[in-house]
């Protein structure tokens, strides 16, 4: 993970704080980094660039070599069109009105599966003798007992057949083009001619098989239809004989609506009976009126009946004339009686005439009445006769209906058998025509040709894929290695992990190759060591870093600067001794009295670094074998810098530094010096530093960039906090400023701080043989 991203992920552990201590410990909040995520990713890639470059080089090289050494493979392709079956050929009779067939996508998928079938594959293998070719496992020579590749005797459990089919179908690809009825056929082979021959052979074999399948199916249908026609013809003849026999036995002349005489006669009688009833009711009403006795009513009814019945018009005319004469005579009688009186002779004549007319009228009325009665009786008799005839006809119709049930069943059986016979006969004729046409709905679209260039290896594609795979793998490995990196590399990580403020960072120095074992200081010597870089090269970047550490230490405590400064580390070889010496030097350069104590009684090294021989030291003072002032030595580096060496290694160093003598020594020295720098062993190795940390004003925890693990930093922090040590912060030592983890450092140092170190760079150019050696306790 990126350094700043790690700072966001890590959370400081809760720190124990002792409220009874006079000096308060302030926890500095760690602010998350606000750098861009893309910049962090770029930093990781730059940091792990050799991983990415190596991955790209290895993968690209392997793929390139494999591509160039691979055998060229040629891909021949052809295409066929699978059209719908012609309805005019399938249904010759109704070809003009043939319905539109429904398109089923499964039909084309079925044909594609047939093209991939083992049957076609074996036919092509047999036709082209592919079993003898080396690419199919053959030896290129014919053998008498070669594989019997017959379409009729397929042996699926044969190992040779299975191997041949696997090799053939592994190089075959059949695909249906989207939204079309065109099927593409591809075959891959090292031989360009063979690839084209296989595609063309497969296409022709498939088309011929389709011809053969259709023809055989048509002929099978014809044979089946012929057998069925014989049976149906016998059934038709038998059913017709039964129908004729039944018709003769029951006297059925016709049973349908056009030929049924009984039904027609029944309808006619029903109609005539209805008309007779209407006529009878009309004549009966006239007859009733005539019998009422009213002459006028009877005359009107008689006249009406006579007109309706179609009687003699002369009789009706005579009656009408008599009635008119009667009316005229009555009018004349009334006029003469009024004019001449009742005794007028003409009146007597008119009265006689009136009587004679009335007598004639009565005679005519009787004739009409008699005629109306005769008509009524005749219509009544006709109605009765028609009703009797209708009843007899109904009885005949009922008997006919009873016989028609069986008749209809026999007739329906005859019609059904005849329809089936005619339909099968028609299909048989159509099948014969279709078999003669040998129609096929498959045609070649593109014939396969020998390809000019190989399909594989595709050099641009393979190299592009290798390049992409190499870059992806390299980036993945880079981030994987960054994620599993468990060391502390930046001050931001140190702050986030420990929850302590960062006191600064010390740049990494170079080691001397010619005098790596010598660590003694000689001001006249050309070789310099980083333990005294603050004195020998005060203008260097490393010296400036130690001065920045001095400033941080002097400002950590409230009130007065700390006097006793204990410097320790989590593990060995992290640079705490170098830090102790240079911190003492920069403090002494300020003009104050500084005492450097080598409290590492197990592996002392300060006296060797400063060029001192074996002398008495702290162990002699604590055991009471030497006075304190005799053990303190003035340094030849600065007049104000004094050194208290460790002395001979004692058998019990932890008990000595934890004794009351140590407490008394520190109390005595506190009054004599402005600052006391105590160099102690690593915290996680021994308990000396933990015991002495309680007696120091502040503790500096030194860690090495890229070496100290996060667990070691947390554990050392926790151990010191458990005894309520006053930890001022963490110092990151041996920082490689050339690492991408410090791109922000270069961004600002390159713009603003480059001129401050020009003098140091000039000194380096003047002393090309000078090299810097960094040691650590």
XYZ file of C-alpha atoms in Angstrom:
777
model
C 0.000 0.000 0.000
C 1.176 3.581 -0.550
C 2.762 5.302 2.396
C 0.078 7.928 2.766
C -2.645 5.401 2.194
C -1.062 3.372 4.985
C -1.249 6.457 7.150
C -4.973 6.573 6.568
C -5.372 2.902 7.399
C -3.334 2.734 10.595
C -4.873 4.024 13.814
C -2.775 4.776 16.921
C -3.210 2.524 19.903
C -4.538 4.028 23.116
C -1.664 5.367 25.172
C -1.539 5.013 28.970
C -1.093 8.384 30.668
C -0.083 8.800 34.307
C -1.854 11.843 35.741
C 0.429 12.054 38.814
C 3.504 12.905 36.734
C 4.643 16.498 36.930
C 5.491 16.606 33.235
C 2.512 16.155 30.938
C 2.730 14.097 27.788
C 0.871 15.555 24.855
C -0.375 13.315 22.072
C -0.056 14.911 18.709
C -2.929 14.178 16.322
C -1.957 12.556 13.072
C -3.657 14.252 10.151
C -4.481 12.050 7.195
C -2.649 12.669 4.024
C -4.488 14.630 1.332
C -2.366 13.452 -1.605
C -4.102 12.309 -4.744
C -4.720 8.595 -5.064
C -3.283 8.644 -8.567
C -0.067 10.173 -7.252
C 0.156 7.418 -4.652
C -0.326 4.763 -7.310
C 2.336 6.433 -9.437
C 4.697 6.434 -6.477
C 4.218 2.698 -5.985
C 4.845 2.029 -9.672
C 7.996 4.144 -9.704
C 9.207 2.467 -6.535
C 8.620 -1.011 -7.934
C 9.499 -0.156 -11.511
C 11.999 -2.982 -11.843
C 9.312 -5.488 -10.871
C 7.052 -4.130 -13.607
C 9.887 -4.011 -16.149
C 10.992 -7.554 -15.283
C 7.442 -8.901 -15.578
C 6.896 -7.217 -18.929
C 10.282 -8.432 -20.223
C 9.846 -12.043 -19.104
C 6.234 -12.455 -20.275
C 6.807 -10.590 -23.523
C 9.939 -12.609 -24.257
C 8.320 -15.965 -23.479
C 5.269 -15.188 -25.627
C 7.405 -13.825 -28.442
C 9.631 -16.920 -28.487
C 6.634 -19.260 -28.300
C 4.892 -17.349 -31.083
C 7.867 -17.405 -33.397
C 8.493 -21.113 -32.797
C 4.872 -22.204 -33.226
C 3.719 -23.978 -36.405
C 1.585 -21.808 -38.760
C -2.067 -22.806 -38.773
C -4.283 -21.985 -41.780
C -8.006 -21.373 -41.472
C -10.103 -22.156 -44.557
C -13.728 -21.052 -44.562
C -16.816 -21.651 -46.666
C -20.506 -20.929 -46.230
C -23.821 -22.483 -47.131
C -27.385 -21.146 -47.081
C -30.141 -23.234 -45.509
C -33.376 -21.941 -47.020
C -36.931 -22.784 -46.095
C -38.548 -25.730 -47.848
C -40.505 -24.772 -50.987
C -44.232 -25.162 -50.175
C -45.007 -25.549 -53.890
C -43.052 -28.812 -53.879
C -44.411 -30.046 -50.590
C -48.039 -29.240 -51.395
C -48.532 -29.221 -55.159
C -52.316 -29.014 -55.095
C -52.605 -25.975 -52.876
C -49.282 -24.319 -53.750
C -51.017 -21.099 -54.797
C -52.800 -20.740 -51.470
C -50.087 -22.268 -49.285
C -49.918 -20.572 -45.869
C -46.769 -18.829 -44.683
C -44.673 -21.231 -42.666
C -43.703 -20.301 -39.133
C -39.956 -19.754 -38.668
C -38.475 -21.880 -35.920
C -34.895 -20.954 -34.900
C -34.408 -24.509 -33.683
C -34.386 -25.703 -37.306
C -31.148 -23.871 -38.088
C -29.589 -24.953 -34.788
C -30.441 -28.528 -35.668
C -28.689 -28.239 -39.030
C -25.612 -26.751 -37.322
C -25.519 -29.724 -34.954
C -25.796 -32.088 -37.924
C -22.790 -30.387 -39.537
C -20.860 -31.079 -36.326
C -22.042 -34.687 -36.055
C -19.721 -37.671 -35.871
C -21.390 -39.257 -38.899
C -20.418 -36.435 -41.266
C -16.972 -36.212 -39.696
C -16.279 -39.887 -40.276
C -17.504 -39.645 -43.863
C -15.102 -36.773 -44.576
C -12.233 -38.578 -42.818
C -12.879 -41.649 -44.915
C -13.251 -39.667 -48.135
C -9.971 -37.724 -47.672
C -8.048 -40.536 -45.902
C -7.316 -38.239 -42.972
C -6.523 -41.182 -40.707
C -3.227 -41.595 -42.611
C -2.052 -38.004 -42.154
C 0.459 -37.210 -39.389
C -1.590 -34.374 -37.898
C -4.371 -36.884 -37.217
C -2.086 -39.452 -35.688
C -1.320 -41.363 -38.904
C 2.056 -42.375 -40.281
C 1.463 -41.266 -43.855
C 1.264 -44.844 -45.217
C -1.647 -47.096 -45.976
C -2.146 -50.266 -44.042
C -4.271 -53.224 -44.793
C -5.954 -53.255 -41.419
C -6.632 -49.502 -41.334
C -9.533 -48.218 -39.361
C -12.809 -49.234 -40.950
C -14.393 -45.821 -41.180
C -17.800 -46.771 -42.460
C -20.923 -44.773 -41.889
C -22.887 -47.923 -41.181
C -20.521 -49.486 -38.647
C -19.586 -46.678 -36.300
C -17.569 -47.777 -33.301
C -17.781 -45.023 -30.670
C -15.720 -47.037 -28.114
C -12.771 -47.420 -30.447
C -9.792 -45.429 -29.223
C -8.582 -44.698 -32.749
C -12.019 -43.482 -33.834
C -12.329 -41.318 -30.751
C -8.893 -39.817 -31.327
C -9.668 -39.099 -34.984
C -12.991 -37.463 -34.150
C -11.411 -35.377 -31.405
C -8.655 -34.164 -33.733
C -11.105 -33.441 -36.550
C -13.775 -31.686 -34.459
C -11.144 -29.778 -32.516
C -10.137 -28.009 -35.732
C -13.694 -27.630 -37.052
C -15.853 -24.627 -36.272
C -19.437 -24.225 -37.516
C -21.231 -20.973 -36.735
C -24.573 -19.499 -37.763
C -24.379 -15.876 -38.848
C -26.690 -13.662 -36.770
C -30.011 -12.650 -38.343
C -29.461 -14.838 -41.395
C -29.776 -18.386 -42.667
C -26.115 -18.609 -43.701
C -23.809 -21.054 -41.895
C -20.037 -20.509 -41.890
C -17.766 -23.571 -41.849
C -14.117 -23.182 -40.771
C -11.354 -25.777 -40.573
C -7.831 -25.225 -39.265
C -4.818 -27.202 -40.402
C -1.071 -26.713 -40.961
C -1.726 -27.654 -44.607
C -3.579 -24.836 -46.399
C -4.803 -27.117 -49.183
C -6.080 -29.710 -46.752
C -8.028 -27.071 -44.796
C -9.887 -26.028 -47.960
C -10.470 -29.657 -49.050
C -11.985 -30.564 -45.694
C -14.446 -27.638 -45.791
C -15.533 -28.413 -49.360
C -15.803 -32.144 -48.642
C -17.889 -31.507 -45.540
C -20.194 -29.162 -47.462
C -20.723 -31.522 -50.386
C -21.233 -34.501 -48.070
C -23.799 -32.580 -46.047
C -25.716 -31.499 -49.178
C -25.653 -35.007 -50.638
C -26.809 -36.478 -47.346
C -29.645 -33.983 -47.248
C -30.628 -35.075 -50.805
C -30.481 -38.691 -49.809
C -32.400 -38.186 -46.596
C -35.211 -36.326 -48.343
C -35.448 -38.892 -51.146
C -35.458 -41.851 -48.779
C -38.053 -40.258 -46.534
C -40.254 -39.544 -49.581
C -39.991 -43.092 -50.832
C -40.747 -44.469 -47.395
C -43.815 -42.265 -47.267
C -44.893 -43.549 -50.709
C -44.563 -47.175 -49.624
C -46.525 -46.531 -46.464
C -49.243 -44.663 -48.372
C -49.564 -47.501 -50.882
C -50.160 -50.009 -48.096
C -52.683 -47.755 -46.423
C -54.559 -47.165 -49.691
C -55.260 -50.876 -50.114
C -56.808 -51.083 -46.670
C -58.821 -47.907 -47.146
C -60.168 -49.035 -50.510
C -61.485 -52.230 -48.923
C -63.088 -50.219 -46.122
C -64.783 -47.868 -48.612
C -66.268 -50.754 -50.603
C -67.514 -52.511 -47.483
C -69.132 -49.376 -46.053
C -70.857 -48.596 -49.368
C -72.341 -52.100 -49.552
C -73.727 -51.767 -46.039
C -75.284 -48.396 -46.872
C -77.018 -49.632 -50.058
C -78.326 -52.748 -48.317
C -79.770 -50.736 -45.432
C -81.353 -48.234 -47.836
C -83.109 -51.007 -49.738
C -84.350 -52.736 -46.609
C -85.936 -49.574 -45.188
C -87.119 -48.056 -48.469
C -85.105 -44.884 -48.074
C -85.065 -42.968 -51.333
C -83.328 -39.881 -50.048
C -82.365 -38.630 -46.679
C -81.037 -35.181 -47.406
C -83.107 -31.972 -47.658
C -83.193 -31.935 -51.494
C -84.169 -35.596 -51.986
C -86.384 -36.285 -48.932
C -89.962 -36.738 -50.355
C -91.634 -37.465 -47.016
C -90.312 -34.333 -45.439
C -91.278 -32.234 -48.453
C -94.813 -33.686 -48.471
C -95.119 -33.051 -44.732
C -94.236 -29.429 -45.257
C -96.779 -29.068 -48.093
C -99.574 -30.639 -46.042
C -98.750 -28.396 -43.130
C -98.994 -25.326 -45.353
C -102.283 -26.468 -46.950
C -103.810 -27.246 -43.547
C -102.942 -23.787 -42.333
C -104.600 -22.216 -45.429
C -107.690 -24.440 -45.072
C -108.120 -23.458 -41.438
C -107.972 -19.793 -42.370
C -110.533 -20.238 -45.183
C -112.866 -22.228 -42.963
C -112.781 -19.614 -40.202
C -113.583 -16.866 -42.689
C -116.547 -18.750 -44.224
C -117.773 -19.737 -40.787
C -117.886 -16.089 -39.746
C -119.910 -15.178 -42.873
C -122.281 -18.049 -42.261
C -122.880 -16.894 -38.660
C -123.717 -13.397 -39.841
C -126.158 -14.671 -42.437
C -127.967 -16.742 -39.780
C -128.393 -13.700 -37.499
C -131.815 -12.818 -39.152
C -131.046 -9.187 -39.877
C -131.772 -8.664 -43.558
C -129.388 -5.767 -43.974
C -126.589 -7.543 -42.110
C -127.328 -10.778 -43.842
C -127.410 -9.045 -47.180
C -124.096 -7.289 -46.536
C -122.525 -10.509 -45.260
C -123.953 -12.429 -48.141
C -122.660 -9.891 -50.612
C -119.249 -9.907 -48.899
C -119.156 -13.703 -48.787
C -120.218 -13.851 -52.353
C -117.450 -11.489 -53.413
C -114.849 -13.250 -51.251
C -115.891 -16.757 -52.184
C -116.006 -15.897 -55.833
C -119.804 -16.673 -56.306
C -121.813 -15.779 -59.396
C -121.494 -12.095 -60.091
C -124.942 -11.999 -61.787
C -126.625 -13.080 -58.577
C -124.840 -10.455 -56.652
C -125.748 -7.892 -59.296
C -129.385 -8.918 -59.262
C -129.597 -8.619 -55.501
C -128.017 -5.224 -55.710
C -130.530 -4.095 -58.333
C -133.446 -5.374 -56.282
C -132.216 -3.437 -53.311
C -131.869 -0.308 -55.436
C -135.422 -0.760 -56.842
C -136.732 -1.268 -53.344
C -135.091 1.968 -52.246
C -136.443 3.907 -55.261
C -139.990 2.606 -54.755
C -139.915 3.623 -51.110
C -138.757 7.084 -52.023
C -141.505 7.471 -54.626
C -144.125 6.165 -52.183
C -143.038 8.651 -49.574
C -143.144 11.562 -52.041
C -146.599 10.707 -53.474
C -148.010 10.035 -50.036
C -146.888 13.432 -48.931
C -148.036 15.193 -52.056
C -151.366 13.452 -52.857
C -152.267 11.567 -49.689
C -152.554 7.882 -48.932
C -155.580 7.349 -51.235
C -153.727 8.259 -54.338
C -154.086 5.393 -56.891
C -150.427 5.487 -57.820
C -149.492 4.675 -54.239
C -151.329 1.360 -54.411
C -149.424 0.460 -57.569
C -146.136 1.366 -55.968
C -146.917 -0.668 -52.865
C -147.604 -3.733 -55.005
C -144.344 -3.254 -56.808
C -142.530 -2.891 -53.436
C -143.957 -6.168 -52.194
C -142.973 -7.976 -55.312
C -139.405 -6.592 -55.080
C -139.140 -7.613 -51.413
C -140.378 -11.107 -52.281
C -137.722 -11.430 -54.965
C -135.120 -10.112 -52.501
C -136.026 -12.766 -49.962
C -135.718 -15.418 -52.584
C -132.285 -14.198 -53.557
C -131.215 -14.003 -49.892
C -132.165 -17.607 -49.336
C -130.133 -18.620 -52.333
C -127.132 -16.733 -51.022
C -127.539 -18.192 -47.537
C -127.698 -21.677 -48.920
C -124.590 -21.069 -50.994
C -122.666 -19.640 -47.991
C -123.580 -22.662 -45.905
C -122.407 -25.006 -48.624
C -119.076 -23.203 -48.871
C -118.619 -23.346 -45.128
C -119.340 -27.065 -44.961
C -117.004 -27.726 -47.887
C -114.138 -25.811 -46.292
C -114.733 -27.617 -42.980
C -114.607 -30.989 -44.679
C -111.401 -30.047 -46.551
C -109.775 -28.989 -43.309
C -110.580 -32.274 -41.651
C -109.218 -34.211 -44.574
C -105.978 -32.240 -44.587
C -105.546 -32.771 -40.858
C -105.954 -36.519 -41.271
C -103.445 -36.545 -44.101
C -100.951 -34.484 -42.013
C -101.209 -36.919 -39.103
C -100.505 -39.869 -41.391
C -97.529 -38.012 -42.904
C -96.117 -37.251 -39.433
C -96.206 -40.940 -38.601
C -94.261 -41.715 -41.770
C -91.720 -38.943 -40.966
C -91.159 -40.355 -37.468
C -90.514 -43.802 -38.891
C -88.111 -42.228 -41.374
C -86.199 -40.420 -38.625
C -85.744 -43.644 -36.712
C -84.278 -45.289 -39.769
C -82.213 -42.192 -40.664
C -80.052 -42.508 -37.515
C -78.471 -45.732 -38.624
C -78.551 -44.558 -42.211
C -76.610 -41.384 -41.294
C -74.010 -43.398 -39.420
C -73.502 -45.692 -42.377
C -73.402 -42.773 -44.780
C -70.906 -40.855 -42.603
C -68.687 -43.915 -42.446
C -68.762 -44.143 -46.228
C -67.912 -40.455 -46.634
C -65.064 -40.637 -44.085
C -63.473 -43.633 -45.721
C -63.857 -42.058 -49.139
C -62.263 -38.774 -47.945
C -59.306 -40.584 -46.400
C -58.852 -42.658 -49.500
C -58.907 -39.652 -51.804
C -56.502 -37.707 -49.525
C -53.995 -40.558 -49.314
C -54.254 -41.112 -53.042
C -53.437 -37.459 -53.626
C -50.492 -37.555 -51.207
C -49.202 -40.657 -52.906
C -49.177 -38.899 -56.263
C -47.486 -35.822 -54.747
C -44.844 -37.976 -53.052
C -44.029 -39.577 -56.365
C -43.622 -36.195 -58.016
C -41.496 -34.851 -55.114
C -39.236 -37.897 -55.202
C -38.722 -37.359 -58.919
C -37.819 -33.690 -58.431
C -35.168 -34.457 -55.688
C -35.620 -30.909 -54.317
C -33.107 -29.482 -51.849
C -33.172 -26.295 -49.779
C -29.384 -26.091 -49.189
C -26.977 -24.369 -51.546
C -23.358 -23.306 -51.528
C -22.711 -19.615 -50.939
C -18.903 -19.507 -50.770
C -16.573 -22.344 -51.748
C -13.542 -22.742 -49.494
C -10.229 -21.673 -51.013
C -6.724 -22.254 -49.741
C -5.848 -19.332 -47.422
C -2.828 -17.258 -48.344
C -1.723 -16.285 -44.846
C -1.864 -18.300 -41.611
C -4.498 -17.535 -38.994
C -2.148 -18.521 -36.192
C 0.136 -17.462 -34.777
C -1.226 -13.917 -34.879
C 1.988 -12.123 -34.030
C 0.567 -8.615 -33.429
C -2.260 -9.979 -31.312
C -0.032 -12.291 -29.282
C 2.570 -9.622 -28.658
C -0.100 -7.100 -27.723
C -1.635 -9.606 -25.339
C 1.790 -10.417 -23.890
C 2.520 -6.748 -23.389
C -0.837 -6.172 -21.694
C -0.413 -9.307 -19.554
C 3.124 -8.308 -18.589
C 2.070 -4.803 -17.605
C -0.911 -6.118 -15.649
C 1.163 -8.757 -13.895
C 3.940 -6.289 -13.099
C 1.506 -3.743 -11.689
C -0.213 -6.450 -9.679
C 3.079 -7.708 -8.257
C 4.146 -4.152 -7.482
C 1.032 -3.457 -5.458
C 1.194 -6.934 -3.893
C 4.756 -6.393 -2.696
C 3.832 -2.921 -1.481
C 0.875 -4.346 0.386
C 2.875 -7.069 2.148
C 5.708 -4.666 3.004
C 5.524 -4.558 6.817
C 8.290 -2.019 7.427
C 8.040 1.655 8.302
C 9.407 3.900 5.550
C 8.035 7.414 6.017
C 7.435 9.765 8.943
C 3.740 9.724 8.131
C 3.639 5.959 8.628
C 5.581 6.226 11.865
C 3.158 8.823 13.231
C 0.101 6.850 12.189
C 1.379 3.571 13.630
C 2.812 4.801 16.917
C 0.600 7.773 17.605
C 3.755 9.748 18.442
C 4.984 12.876 16.710
C 7.798 12.653 14.202
C 10.962 14.404 15.378
C 12.481 14.331 11.912
C 14.292 12.070 9.523
C 17.997 11.448 8.935
C 19.138 10.813 5.330
C 20.924 7.612 4.430
C 24.751 7.776 4.126
C 27.014 5.578 2.008
C 29.300 2.902 3.416
C 33.045 2.915 2.914
C 34.421 0.041 0.919
C 38.122 0.609 1.566
C 38.017 1.043 5.351
C 34.672 -0.340 6.438
C 35.978 -1.688 9.745
C 37.591 1.558 10.872
C 35.214 3.875 12.741
C 37.706 6.081 14.497
C 37.637 9.762 13.936
C 40.646 11.671 12.620
C 40.076 15.269 11.629
C 43.092 15.177 9.299
C 41.913 12.022 7.575
C 40.116 12.189 4.234
C 37.673 9.489 5.254
C 34.597 10.664 7.137
C 32.081 8.686 9.127
C 28.476 9.593 9.650
C 28.840 9.388 13.463
C 30.521 12.808 13.339
C 29.113 14.216 10.127
C 27.717 17.173 12.056
C 31.270 18.159 12.948
C 33.173 17.190 9.824
C 30.552 18.365 7.284
C 28.371 20.938 9.029
C 26.882 22.141 5.720
C 25.705 18.728 4.635
C 22.101 17.681 4.457
C 22.627 15.063 7.157
C 24.095 17.635 9.553
C 21.097 19.882 8.905
C 18.795 16.999 9.753
C 20.466 16.553 13.135
C 20.149 20.269 13.820
C 16.441 19.951 13.037
C 16.308 17.110 15.569
C 18.012 19.379 18.136
C 15.356 22.022 17.593
C 12.551 19.462 18.042
C 14.087 18.139 21.263
C 14.579 21.566 22.822
C 10.937 22.447 22.158
C 9.294 19.200 23.323
C 9.057 20.023 27.037
C 7.108 22.846 28.582
C 9.083 25.418 30.568
C 12.764 24.500 30.200
C 14.502 22.291 27.625
C 15.044 18.675 28.706
C 18.361 17.885 30.327
C 18.494 14.111 30.300
C 17.700 12.842 26.790
C 17.577 9.072 26.435
C 17.997 7.674 22.936
C 16.937 4.100 22.245
C 15.650 1.997 19.389
C 13.291 -0.924 18.889
C 15.863 -3.351 17.460
C 19.639 -3.412 16.911
C 21.289 -1.855 13.867
C 18.833 1.041 13.663
C 21.315 3.914 14.204
C 20.702 4.956 17.822
C 24.440 5.281 18.592
C 24.981 7.504 15.521
C 22.003 9.565 16.584
C 23.333 9.863 20.152
C 26.790 11.090 19.037
C 25.506 13.592 16.458
C 22.808 14.878 18.809
C 25.458 15.485 21.458
C 27.656 17.249 18.882
C 24.907 19.609 17.629
C 23.944 20.432 21.226
C 27.598 21.146 22.077
C 27.927 23.315 18.979
C 25.323 25.574 20.551
C 27.866 26.428 23.324
C 26.307 24.398 26.133
C 27.971 21.759 28.300
C 26.910 18.358 26.958
C 27.649 14.954 28.437
C 27.398 11.844 26.247
C 26.834 8.679 28.335
C 27.322 5.251 26.810
C 24.742 3.266 28.833
C 24.939 0.228 26.539
C 26.940 -1.879 28.961
C 26.526 -4.990 26.849
C 27.910 -3.810 23.499
C 29.553 -0.397 24.017
C 30.751 1.417 20.887
C 30.970 5.155 21.549
C 34.579 4.996 22.782
C 35.591 3.165 19.587
C 33.817 5.674 17.391
C 35.454 8.636 19.135
C 38.924 7.043 19.027
C 39.222 6.333 22.757
C 41.042 3.330 24.096
C 39.734 1.034 26.795
C 39.214 3.180 29.857
C 37.227 3.212 32.999
C 33.623 4.193 32.544
C 30.034 3.966 33.763
C 30.326 0.337 34.890
C 33.268 1.234 37.142
C 31.365 4.162 38.629
C 28.211 2.132 39.319
C 30.200 -0.667 40.953
C 32.152 1.846 43.082
C 35.530 1.043 41.582
C 36.151 4.564 40.220
C 34.945 8.076 41.016
C 32.567 9.791 38.602
C 34.816 12.693 37.655
C 37.685 10.360 36.838
C 35.509 8.395 34.386
C 34.319 11.485 32.461
C 36.569 12.410 29.527
C 36.586 15.628 27.535
C 36.031 14.971 23.839
C 38.603 16.088 21.276
C 35.754 17.090 18.940
C 34.407 20.091 20.859
C 35.573 21.619 24.095
C 32.056 21.599 25.553
C 31.412 17.951 24.740
C 32.224 15.392 27.469
C 31.984 11.642 27.255
C 31.225 8.999 29.905
C 32.240 5.653 28.305
C 30.550 2.392 29.221
C 33.642 0.847 30.720
C 34.324 -2.864 30.992
C 31.167 -4.966 30.349
C 29.768 -6.079 33.740
C 28.097 -9.459 34.343
C 24.818 -7.821 35.463
C 24.242 -4.658 33.361
C 20.443 -4.529 33.927
C 20.866 -4.489 37.742
C 23.492 -1.763 37.532
C 21.418 0.664 35.437
C 18.389 -0.025 37.672
C 20.325 0.549 40.910
C 20.158 3.573 43.147
C 23.763 4.399 42.217
C 22.577 5.125 38.692
C 19.899 7.411 40.024
C 22.469 9.236 42.176
C 24.875 9.565 39.261
C 22.212 11.134 37.053
C 21.177 13.471 39.847
C 24.752 14.609 40.319
C 25.349 15.067 36.592
C 22.093 17.007 36.090
C 23.564 19.924 38.020
C 26.921 19.872 36.210
C 25.810 19.781 32.559
C 23.216 21.533 30.475
C 22.279 18.402 28.498
C 22.964 14.735 29.087
C 22.621 12.339 26.118
C 22.187 8.712 27.192
C 22.790 5.982 24.599
C 20.946 2.793 25.630
C 20.483 -0.743 24.208
C 17.456 -1.636 22.028
C 14.112 -1.711 23.831
C 12.932 -5.073 22.561
C 16.276 -6.829 23.111
C 16.943 -6.007 26.788
C 15.254 -4.057 29.586
C 18.086 -1.573 30.230
C 16.528 1.215 28.170
C 13.081 0.656 29.705
C 14.470 0.926 33.238
C 16.479 4.076 32.508
C 13.649 5.747 30.520
C 11.782 6.553 33.742
C 14.722 8.703 34.931
C 15.076 10.691 31.695
C 13.357 13.966 30.903
C 12.535 12.775 27.383
C 12.995 9.657 25.299
C 13.778 9.526 21.584
C 12.697 6.319 19.815
C 14.927 5.716 16.783
C 13.704 3.465 13.946
C 15.378 2.611 10.661
C 13.513 3.296 7.420
C 12.700 0.113 5.510
C 14.002 -2.131 8.320
C 11.933 -1.559 11.467
C 8.627 -3.389 11.290
C 5.328 -1.943 12.327
C 4.923 -4.554 15.070
C 8.345 -3.702 16.504
C 7.481 0.007 16.570
C 4.147 -0.608 18.301
C 5.671 -3.029 20.792
C 8.556 -0.718 21.748
C 6.105 2.170 22.082
C 3.844 0.106 24.350
C 6.734 -1.056 26.563
C 7.925 2.485 27.123
C 4.397 3.750 27.752
C 3.698 1.047 30.305
C 6.409 2.517 32.577
C 5.173 6.076 31.881
C 8.238 7.143 29.957
C 8.213 10.632 28.509
C 8.524 9.824 24.821
C 9.063 12.970 22.823
C 8.628 11.275 19.462
C 9.969 9.006 16.765
C 13.112 9.647 14.705
C 13.239 7.991 11.287
C 16.853 7.116 10.512
C 18.641 6.027 7.304
C 16.022 7.508 5.003
C 16.707 6.872 1.319
C 15.707 10.183 -0.228
C 16.091 8.648 -3.684
C 13.142 6.354 -2.941
C 9.787 7.269 -4.523
C 8.382 7.337 -0.984
C 9.935 10.807 -0.715
C 8.926 12.304 -4.033
C 7.323 15.186 -2.136
C 10.679 15.805 -0.384
C 12.445 16.152 -3.699
C 9.629 18.316 -5.016
C 10.300 20.938 -2.372
C 14.027 20.410 -1.900
C 14.616 20.690 -5.632
C 12.773 24.008 -5.818
C 13.803 25.721 -2.626
C 16.568 23.879 -0.746
C 19.088 22.884 -3.375
C 21.346 25.924 -2.902
C 21.833 25.213 0.816
C 23.842 22.083 0.040
C 25.945 23.332 -2.839
C 28.952 23.785 -0.620
C 28.698 20.236 0.561
C 28.521 19.001 -3.023
C 31.646 21.004 -3.915
C 33.507 19.380 -1.039
C 32.457 15.991 -2.348
C 33.859 16.806 -5.764
C 37.129 17.970 -4.240
C 37.502 14.715 -2.297
C 36.536 11.969 -4.738
C 38.059 9.307 -2.564
C 36.076 10.256 0.500
C 33.190 7.902 1.322
C 30.786 7.921 4.163
C 30.232 4.966 6.411
C 27.139 4.630 8.578
C 27.219 2.343 11.565
C 24.641 1.630 14.174
C 24.626 -0.003 17.477
